[in-house]
CSV table of C-alpha atoms in Angstrom, one decimal:
chain,number,residue,atom,x,y,z
A,10,UNK,CA,-64.9,28.8,-19.9
A,11,UNK,CA,-65.7,31.1,-16.8
A,12,UNK,CA,-62.7,31.7,-14.5
A,13,UNK,CA,-64.5,30.3,-11.3
A,14,UNK,CA,-65.2,26.9,-13.1
A,15,UNK,CA,-61.8,26.7,-14.4
A,16,UNK,CA,-60.1,27.2,-11.1
A,17,UNK,CA,-62.5,24.5,-9.5
A,18,UNK,CA,-61.5,21.8,-12.1
A,19,UNK,CA,-57.9,22.7,-11.5
A,20,UNK,CA,-58.2,22.2,-7.7
A,21,UNK,CA,-60.0,19.2,-8.0
A,22,UNK,CA,-57.4,17.8,-10.3
A,23,UNK,CA,-54.6,18.6,-7.9
A,24,UNK,CA,-56.6,17.0,-5.0
A,25,UNK,CA,-56.7,13.8,-7.2
A,26,UNK,CA,-52.9,14.1,-7.9
A,27,UNK,CA,-51.9,14.5,-4.2
A,28,UNK,CA,-54.4,11.5,-3.2
A,29,UNK,CA,-52.2,9.3,-5.4
A,30,UNK,CA,-48.9,10.6,-3.5
A,31,UNK,CA,-47.8,8.8,-0.3
A,32,UNK,CA,-48.5,10.8,2.7
A,33,UNK,CA,-46.0,13.4,3.9
A,34,UNK,CA,-43.9,12.0,6.8
A,35,UNK,CA,-44.6,14.1,10.0
A,36,UNK,CA,-42.0,12.4,12.3
A,37,UNK,CA,-38.9,14.1,11.1
A,38,UNK,CA,-39.5,17.3,12.7
A,39,UNK,CA,-37.3,20.5,11.7
A,40,UNK,CA,-34.2,19.4,13.3
A,41,UNK,CA,-31.0,19.3,11.2
A,42,UNK,CA,-29.8,16.0,10.1
A,43,UNK,CA,-26.4,15.1,11.0
A,44,UNK,CA,-24.3,13.0,8.6
A,45,UNK,CA,-22.3,11.2,11.2
A,46,UNK,CA,-25.8,9.1,12.0
A,47,UNK,CA,-25.5,7.6,8.6
A,48,UNK,CA,-22.0,6.7,8.3
A,49,UNK,CA,-22.4,3.3,9.9
A,50,UNK,CA,-25.1,2.4,7.1
A,51,UNK,CA,-23.7,2.1,3.7
A,52,UNK,CA,-25.6,1.2,0.6
A,53,UNK,CA,-24.3,-0.2,-2.6
A,54,UNK,CA,-25.8,2.1,-5.3
A,55,UNK,CA,-24.2,4.4,-7.6
A,56,UNK,CA,-23.8,7.8,-5.9
A,57,UNK,CA,-25.9,10.7,-6.3
A,58,UNK,CA,-24.8,14.2,-5.4
A,59,UNK,CA,-21.6,15.0,-3.6
A,60,UNK,CA,-21.7,14.7,0.0
A,61,UNK,CA,-21.3,18.3,0.9
A,62,UNK,CA,-24.2,19.3,-1.3
A,63,UNK,CA,-26.4,16.6,0.2
A,64,UNK,CA,-25.7,17.8,3.6
A,65,UNK,CA,-26.3,21.4,2.9
A,66,UNK,CA,-29.7,20.3,1.2
A,67,UNK,CA,-30.5,18.2,4.3
A,68,UNK,CA,-29.8,20.9,6.8
A,69,UNK,CA,-31.2,23.7,5.2
A,70,UNK,CA,-34.3,22.4,3.0
A,71,UNK,CA,-35.2,19.8,5.7
A,72,UNK,CA,-35.5,17.1,2.9
A,73,UNK,CA,-36.8,13.8,3.5
A,74,UNK,CA,-34.2,11.8,5.1
A,75,UNK,CA,-34.9,8.2,3.6
A,76,UNK,CA,-34.3,9.1,0.1
A,77,UNK,CA,-31.5,11.4,0.4
A,78,UNK,CA,-29.6,9.3,3.1
A,79,UNK,CA,-29.1,6.4,0.5
A,80,UNK,CA,-27.3,9.2,-1.6
A,81,UNK,CA,-25.2,10.3,0.9
A,82,UNK,CA,-24.0,7.0,2.6
A,83,UNK,CA,-23.4,5.6,-1.2
A,84,UNK,CA,-21.1,8.1,-1.8
A,85,UNK,CA,-19.1,7.6,1.3
A,86,UNK,CA,-19.1,4.0,0.5
A,87,UNK,CA,-18.2,4.4,-3.0
A,88,UNK,CA,-15.3,6.7,-2.3
A,89,UNK,CA,-14.0,4.7,0.6
A,90,UNK,CA,-14.1,1.3,-1.3
A,91,UNK,CA,-12.4,2.6,-4.5
A,92,UNK,CA,-9.6,4.3,-2.6
A,93,UNK,CA,-8.8,1.0,-0.8
A,94,UNK,CA,-9.5,-1.3,-3.7
A,95,UNK,CA,-7.4,0.5,-6.3
A,96,UNK,CA,-4.4,-0.4,-4.1
A,97,UNK,CA,-5.2,-3.7,-3.3
A,98,UNK,CA,-5.8,-4.6,-6.8
A,99,UNK,CA,-2.7,-3.3,-8.0
A,100,UNK,CA,-0.8,-5.2,-5.4
A,101,UNK,CA,-2.5,-8.4,-6.5
A,102,UNK,CA,-1.9,-8.0,-10.1
A,103,UNK,CA,1.8,-7.6,-9.6
A,104,UNK,CA,1.8,-10.6,-7.4
A,105,UNK,CA,-0.1,-12.7,-9.9
A,106,UNK,CA,2.5,-11.5,-12.6
A,107,UNK,CA,5.4,-12.6,-10.2
A,108,UNK,CA,3.8,-16.1,-9.9
A,109,UNK,CA,3.3,-16.5,-13.7
A,110,UNK,CA,3.2,-14.5,-16.7
A,111,UNK,CA,1.3,-13.5,-18.8
A,112,UNK,CA,-1.9,-13.3,-16.9
A,113,UNK,CA,-5.3,-12.7,-18.8
A,114,UNK,CA,-7.9,-10.0,-18.0
A,115,UNK,CA,-10.6,-12.4,-17.6
A,116,UNK,CA,-8.5,-14.4,-14.9
A,117,UNK,CA,-7.6,-11.2,-13.1
A,118,UNK,CA,-11.3,-10.1,-13.2
A,119,UNK,CA,-12.4,-13.3,-11.6
A,120,UNK,CA,-9.6,-13.2,-9.1
A,121,UNK,CA,-10.2,-9.7,-7.8
A,122,UNK,CA,-14.1,-9.9,-8.0
A,123,UNK,CA,-14.4,-6.9,-10.1
A,124,UNK,CA,-15.2,-6.2,-14.1
A,125,UNK,CA,-13.0,-6.7,-16.9
A,126,UNK,CA,-13.0,-3.1,-17.7
A,127,UNK,CA,-11.7,-2.2,-14.5
A,128,UNK,CA,-8.9,-4.6,-14.8
A,129,UNK,CA,-8.2,-3.2,-18.0
A,130,UNK,CA,-7.9,0.4,-16.5
A,131,UNK,CA,-5.7,-1.1,-13.8
A,132,UNK,CA,-3.4,-2.6,-16.5
A,133,UNK,CA,-3.0,0.6,-18.1
A,134,UNK,CA,-2.3,2.5,-14.9
A,135,UNK,CA,0.3,-0.1,-14.2
A,136,UNK,CA,2.0,-0.1,-17.6
A,137,UNK,CA,2.3,3.7,-17.6
A,138,UNK,CA,4.1,3.4,-14.2
A,139,UNK,CA,6.3,0.6,-15.8
A,140,UNK,CA,5.1,-2.1,-13.8
A,141,UNK,CA,4.0,-4.4,-16.6
A,142,UNK,CA,3.8,-4.8,-20.3
A,143,UNK,CA,0.4,-5.1,-21.9
A,144,UNK,CA,-0.1,-7.8,-24.5
A,145,UNK,CA,-3.1,-9.2,-26.3
A,146,UNK,CA,-5.9,-10.3,-23.7
A,147,UNK,CA,-3.8,-9.5,-20.6
A,148,UNK,CA,-0.5,-8.4,-19.4
A,149,UNK,CA,3.3,-9.7,-19.1
A,150,UNK,CA,5.9,-9.4,-16.4
A,151,UNK,CA,8.8,-6.8,-17.1
A,152,UNK,CA,10.9,-8.3,-14.2
A,153,UNK,CA,14.6,-8.8,-15.9
A,154,UNK,CA,17.9,-8.9,-14.1
A,155,UNK,CA,19.3,-5.9,-15.6
A,156,UNK,CA,16.4,-3.7,-15.5
A,157,UNK,CA,14.6,-2.4,-11.8
A,158,UNK,CA,11.0,-2.0,-11.6
A,159,UNK,CA,10.2,1.7,-11.1
A,160,UNK,CA,10.0,2.8,-7.4
A,161,UNK,CA,6.4,3.6,-7.5
A,162,UNK,CA,5.7,0.1,-8.2
A,163,UNK,CA,7.9,-1.4,-5.9
A,164,UNK,CA,6.3,0.9,-3.1
A,165,UNK,CA,3.0,-0.9,-3.7
A,166,UNK,CA,4.4,-4.3,-3.3
A,167,UNK,CA,4.9,-5.9,0.3
A,168,UNK,CA,4.3,-2.6,1.8
A,169,UNK,CA,3.3,-4.0,5.3
A,170,UNK,CA,6.3,-6.5,5.3
A,171,UNK,CA,8.4,-3.6,4.7
A,172,UNK,CA,7.2,-1.5,7.4
A,173,UNK,CA,7.7,-4.3,9.8
A,174,UNK,CA,11.2,-4.9,8.7
A,175,UNK,CA,12.1,-1.2,8.9
A,176,UNK,CA,10.7,-1.1,12.4
A,177,UNK,CA,13.0,-4.1,13.1
A,178,UNK,CA,15.9,-2.7,11.5
A,179,UNK,CA,15.6,0.5,13.7
A,180,UNK,CA,15.6,-1.4,16.9
A,181,UNK,CA,19.1,-2.9,15.9
A,182,UNK,CA,20.4,0.6,16.1
A,183,UNK,CA,21.6,2.2,18.9
A,184,UNK,CA,21.2,5.9,19.8
A,185,UNK,CA,24.6,7.7,18.9
A,186,UNK,CA,25.5,5.2,16.0
A,187,UNK,CA,26.7,6.3,12.6
A,188,UNK,CA,24.8,4.8,9.9
A,189,UNK,CA,24.7,4.4,6.1
A,190,UNK,CA,21.1,4.2,5.0
A,191,UNK,CA,20.6,2.6,1.5
A,192,UNK,CA,18.0,3.8,-1.1
A,193,UNK,CA,14.9,1.8,-2.1
A,194,UNK,CA,11.8,1.2,-0.6
A,195,UNK,CA,12.5,-1.0,2.2
A,196,UNK,CA,15.4,1.3,3.4
A,197,UNK,CA,12.9,4.2,3.1
A,198,UNK,CA,10.7,2.2,5.8
A,199,UNK,CA,13.7,2.3,7.9
A,200,UNK,CA,14.1,5.8,7.6
A,201,UNK,CA,10.3,6.4,8.6
A,202,UNK,CA,11.1,4.2,11.9
A,203,UNK,CA,14.3,6.5,12.7
A,204,UNK,CA,12.2,9.7,13.2
A,205,UNK,CA,12.6,10.7,16.9
A,206,UNK,CA,16.1,8.7,17.2
A,207,UNK,CA,19.3,10.3,17.9
A,208,UNK,CA,21.7,8.9,14.9
A,209,UNK,CA,24.2,10.2,12.4
A,210,UNK,CA,22.9,9.2,9.1
A,211,UNK,CA,24.3,9.2,5.4
A,212,UNK,CA,21.7,8.5,3.2
A,213,UNK,CA,22.4,7.1,-0.4
A,214,UNK,CA,19.3,8.6,-1.8
A,215,UNK,CA,17.3,11.7,-1.5
A,216,UNK,CA,14.2,10.3,-0.3
A,217,UNK,CA,15.4,9.3,3.4
A,218,UNK,CA,16.7,13.1,3.5
A,219,UNK,CA,13.1,14.4,2.9
A,220,UNK,CA,11.9,12.0,5.7
A,221,UNK,CA,14.7,12.9,8.1
A,222,UNK,CA,15.8,16.6,7.8
A,223,UNK,CA,13.4,18.0,10.0
A,224,UNK,CA,14.2,15.5,12.8
A,225,UNK,CA,16.3,17.4,15.6
A,226,UNK,CA,18.2,14.0,16.8
A,227,UNK,CA,19.2,13.0,13.2
A,228,UNK,CA,22.5,14.5,11.9
A,229,UNK,CA,22.5,14.0,8.1
A,230,UNK,CA,25.6,13.7,6.0
A,231,UNK,CA,25.3,13.5,2.2
A,232,UNK,CA,27.9,11.9,-0.2
A,233,UNK,CA,28.4,13.5,-3.5
A,234,UNK,CA,27.5,12.2,-6.8
A,235,UNK,CA,24.7,12.2,-9.7
A,236,UNK,CA,20.9,12.0,-8.7
A,237,UNK,CA,19.5,9.1,-10.4
A,238,UNK,CA,16.1,10.0,-11.9
A,239,UNK,CA,13.1,8.3,-10.5
A,240,UNK,CA,15.3,6.6,-7.8
A,241,UNK,CA,16.7,9.9,-6.4
A,242,UNK,CA,19.7,7.7,-5.2
A,243,UNK,CA,23.2,9.0,-5.6
A,244,UNK,CA,25.6,7.4,-7.8
A,245,UNK,CA,28.9,7.9,-9.7
A,246,UNK,CA,32.6,8.7,-9.3
A,247,UNK,CA,32.0,11.2,-6.8
A,248,UNK,CA,29.8,9.0,-4.4
A,249,UNK,CA,32.5,6.3,-3.7
A,250,UNK,CA,35.3,8.6,-2.6
A,251,UNK,CA,32.8,9.9,0.3
A,252,UNK,CA,33.5,6.7,2.2
A,253,UNK,CA,37.1,6.7,1.8
A,254,UNK,CA,37.7,9.1,4.9
A,255,UNK,CA,34.9,7.7,7.1
A,256,UNK,CA,34.0,4.6,9.2
A,257,UNK,CA,30.6,3.8,10.0
A,258,UNK,CA,29.1,1.7,12.9
A,259,UNK,CA,26.1,0.0,10.6
A,260,UNK,CA,25.3,0.3,6.9
A,261,UNK,CA,21.7,-0.6,6.3
A,262,UNK,CA,21.4,-2.2,2.7
A,263,UNK,CA,18.6,-2.6,0.4
A,264,UNK,CA,19.4,-5.1,-2.3
A,265,UNK,CA,17.5,-6.4,-5.3
A,266,UNK,CA,18.6,-10.0,-4.8
A,267,UNK,CA,20.0,-12.3,-2.3
A,268,UNK,CA,21.2,-15.8,-3.4
A,269,UNK,CA,23.3,-18.6,-1.8
A,270,UNK,CA,25.7,-18.7,-4.9
A,271,UNK,CA,25.3,-15.1,-6.4
A,272,UNK,CA,25.4,-13.4,-2.9
A,273,UNK,CA,24.0,-9.9,-2.9
A,274,UNK,CA,23.2,-8.2,-6.0
A,275,UNK,CA,21.4,-5.2,-7.6
A,276,UNK,CA,20.4,-4.0,-10.8
A,277,UNK,CA,22.3,-1.0,-11.7
A,278,UNK,CA,26.1,-1.3,-12.1
A,279,UNK,CA,26.6,2.5,-11.1
A,280,UNK,CA,24.8,1.7,-7.8
A,281,UNK,CA,26.7,-1.6,-7.1
A,282,UNK,CA,29.9,0.1,-6.7
A,283,UNK,CA,28.5,2.7,-4.3
A,284,UNK,CA,26.7,-0.1,-2.1
A,285,UNK,CA,30.0,-2.3,-2.3
A,286,UNK,CA,32.0,1.0,-0.9
A,287,UNK,CA,29.5,1.7,1.8
A,288,UNK,CA,29.5,-2.0,3.2
A,289,UNK,CA,33.5,-1.9,3.3
A,290,UNK,CA,33.2,1.6,5.2
A,291,UNK,CA,31.1,-0.1,8.0
A,292,UNK,CA,31.7,-2.4,11.0
A,293,UNK,CA,28.4,-4.2,10.3
A,294,UNK,CA,26.1,-4.6,7.4
A,295,UNK,CA,22.5,-5.2,7.8
A,296,UNK,CA,20.7,-6.3,4.9
A,297,UNK,CA,16.7,-5.3,4.7
A,298,UNK,CA,14.9,-7.3,2.1
A,299,UNK,CA,11.2,-8.6,1.7
A,300,UNK,CA,10.9,-12.3,1.0
A,301,UNK,CA,10.6,-11.6,-2.8
A,302,UNK,CA,14.2,-11.0,-2.8
A,303,UNK,CA,15.5,-14.4,-1.2
A,304,UNK,CA,16.7,-16.6,-4.1
A,305,UNK,CA,16.5,-13.7,-6.8
A,306,UNK,CA,19.8,-12.7,-8.9
A,307,UNK,CA,20.2,-9.3,-10.3
A,308,UNK,CA,22.9,-8.0,-12.8
A,309,UNK,CA,25.4,-6.5,-10.4
A,310,UNK,CA,27.3,-8.3,-7.6
A,311,UNK,CA,27.7,-6.3,-4.6
A,312,UNK,CA,29.3,-8.7,-2.3
A,313,UNK,CA,29.5,-12.3,-1.1
A,314,UNK,CA,27.0,-13.6,1.7
A,315,UNK,CA,30.3,-13.7,4.2
A,316,UNK,CA,30.4,-10.1,4.1
A,317,UNK,CA,27.0,-9.4,5.6
A,318,UNK,CA,26.1,-9.8,9.3
A,319,UNK,CA,22.3,-9.8,9.3
A,320,UNK,CA,19.3,-10.1,7.0
A,321,UNK,CA,16.0,-9.0,7.8
A,322,UNK,CA,13.1,-10.3,5.8
A,323,UNK,CA,9.6,-10.9,6.5
A,324,UNK,CA,7.5,-13.9,8.1
A,325,UNK,CA,6.3,-15.0,4.7
A,326,UNK,CA,9.7,-16.0,3.3
A,327,UNK,CA,10.1,-19.3,1.8
A,328,UNK,CA,11.6,-21.7,4.7
A,329,UNK,CA,13.7,-23.6,2.3
A,330,UNK,CA,15.5,-20.2,1.0
A,331,UNK,CA,15.9,-19.1,4.6
A,332,UNK,CA,17.4,-22.6,5.7
A,333,UNK,CA,19.8,-22.4,2.8
A,334,UNK,CA,21.1,-19.0,3.6
A,335,UNK,CA,21.4,-20.0,7.3
A,336,UNK,CA,23.4,-23.1,6.2
A,337,UNK,CA,25.8,-20.6,4.4
A,338,UNK,CA,26.4,-18.9,7.7
A,339,UNK,CA,23.9,-16.2,7.3
A,340,UNK,CA,21.9,-14.6,10.3
A,341,UNK,CA,18.5,-14.6,8.8
A,342,UNK,CA,16.0,-13.3,11.1
A,343,UNK,CA,12.1,-13.3,9.8
A,344,UNK,CA,10.1,-10.5,11.3
């Protein structure tokens, strides 16, 4: 076939194909497309390519906004929802286990409005962290009186309530006070609320030290002792003598359980003796505990209720348990 005739046929075919394609948009201009304009409109599709790659394609190649915008905004939506929902799902799973155990994967999926595969991944993650025990078709609680839930799992639970309790405890302390600050997740929120204050603080764990060591108004004292793995609390025979020569204004204590009959309890016996010595070396004992601790009894007895001054808990506390503690002479404040 002559070259001229072949070229004519190809041009005719290309024209036919182009006639079937949608007309090229001419209202876009050549201005770069700004990502901020699409953050308020989120799609619900599987993300395409990373955000930065989409942005570079738009700005340098002036691609069609309509098709590309879906991929960019989908990616933003996908990342944000997953980052938020993992934390929320873990909290709800642990809360379900506290209410009844075991729980089934299908029930959790329905309650969390997600797939069973997602629930199984969450259960695997929580099991690796020590927050539950996998059983056939679901998960079971691992909360026992002599075993403490790992720190990372406890930090997920009642996080908003603990932050509120921590702020309330900090408000009870006057500048210049000497304070013993217990370990644990709620006491850690107290430490965060003390930044910017002028106090002398003896933490019973290393995490509050990491939080407060750069604060110019905080003078830190450390007791001796052995560092407990995971918790990073200080315990042992070297810790207790640290209180024998000192007298503090306030001891902020974070127990594992508060009960009318059993009093203040904790899981580890080595920490029980340290908490008891800290309370005896202080003029005032302020107990910080979220509502899940009320009515709970752990293995080691720290002190009776008449040895504490104030209990700070959250507004979601069971009113019957609160009234029982108040009837026993405890100043319970729901914040």
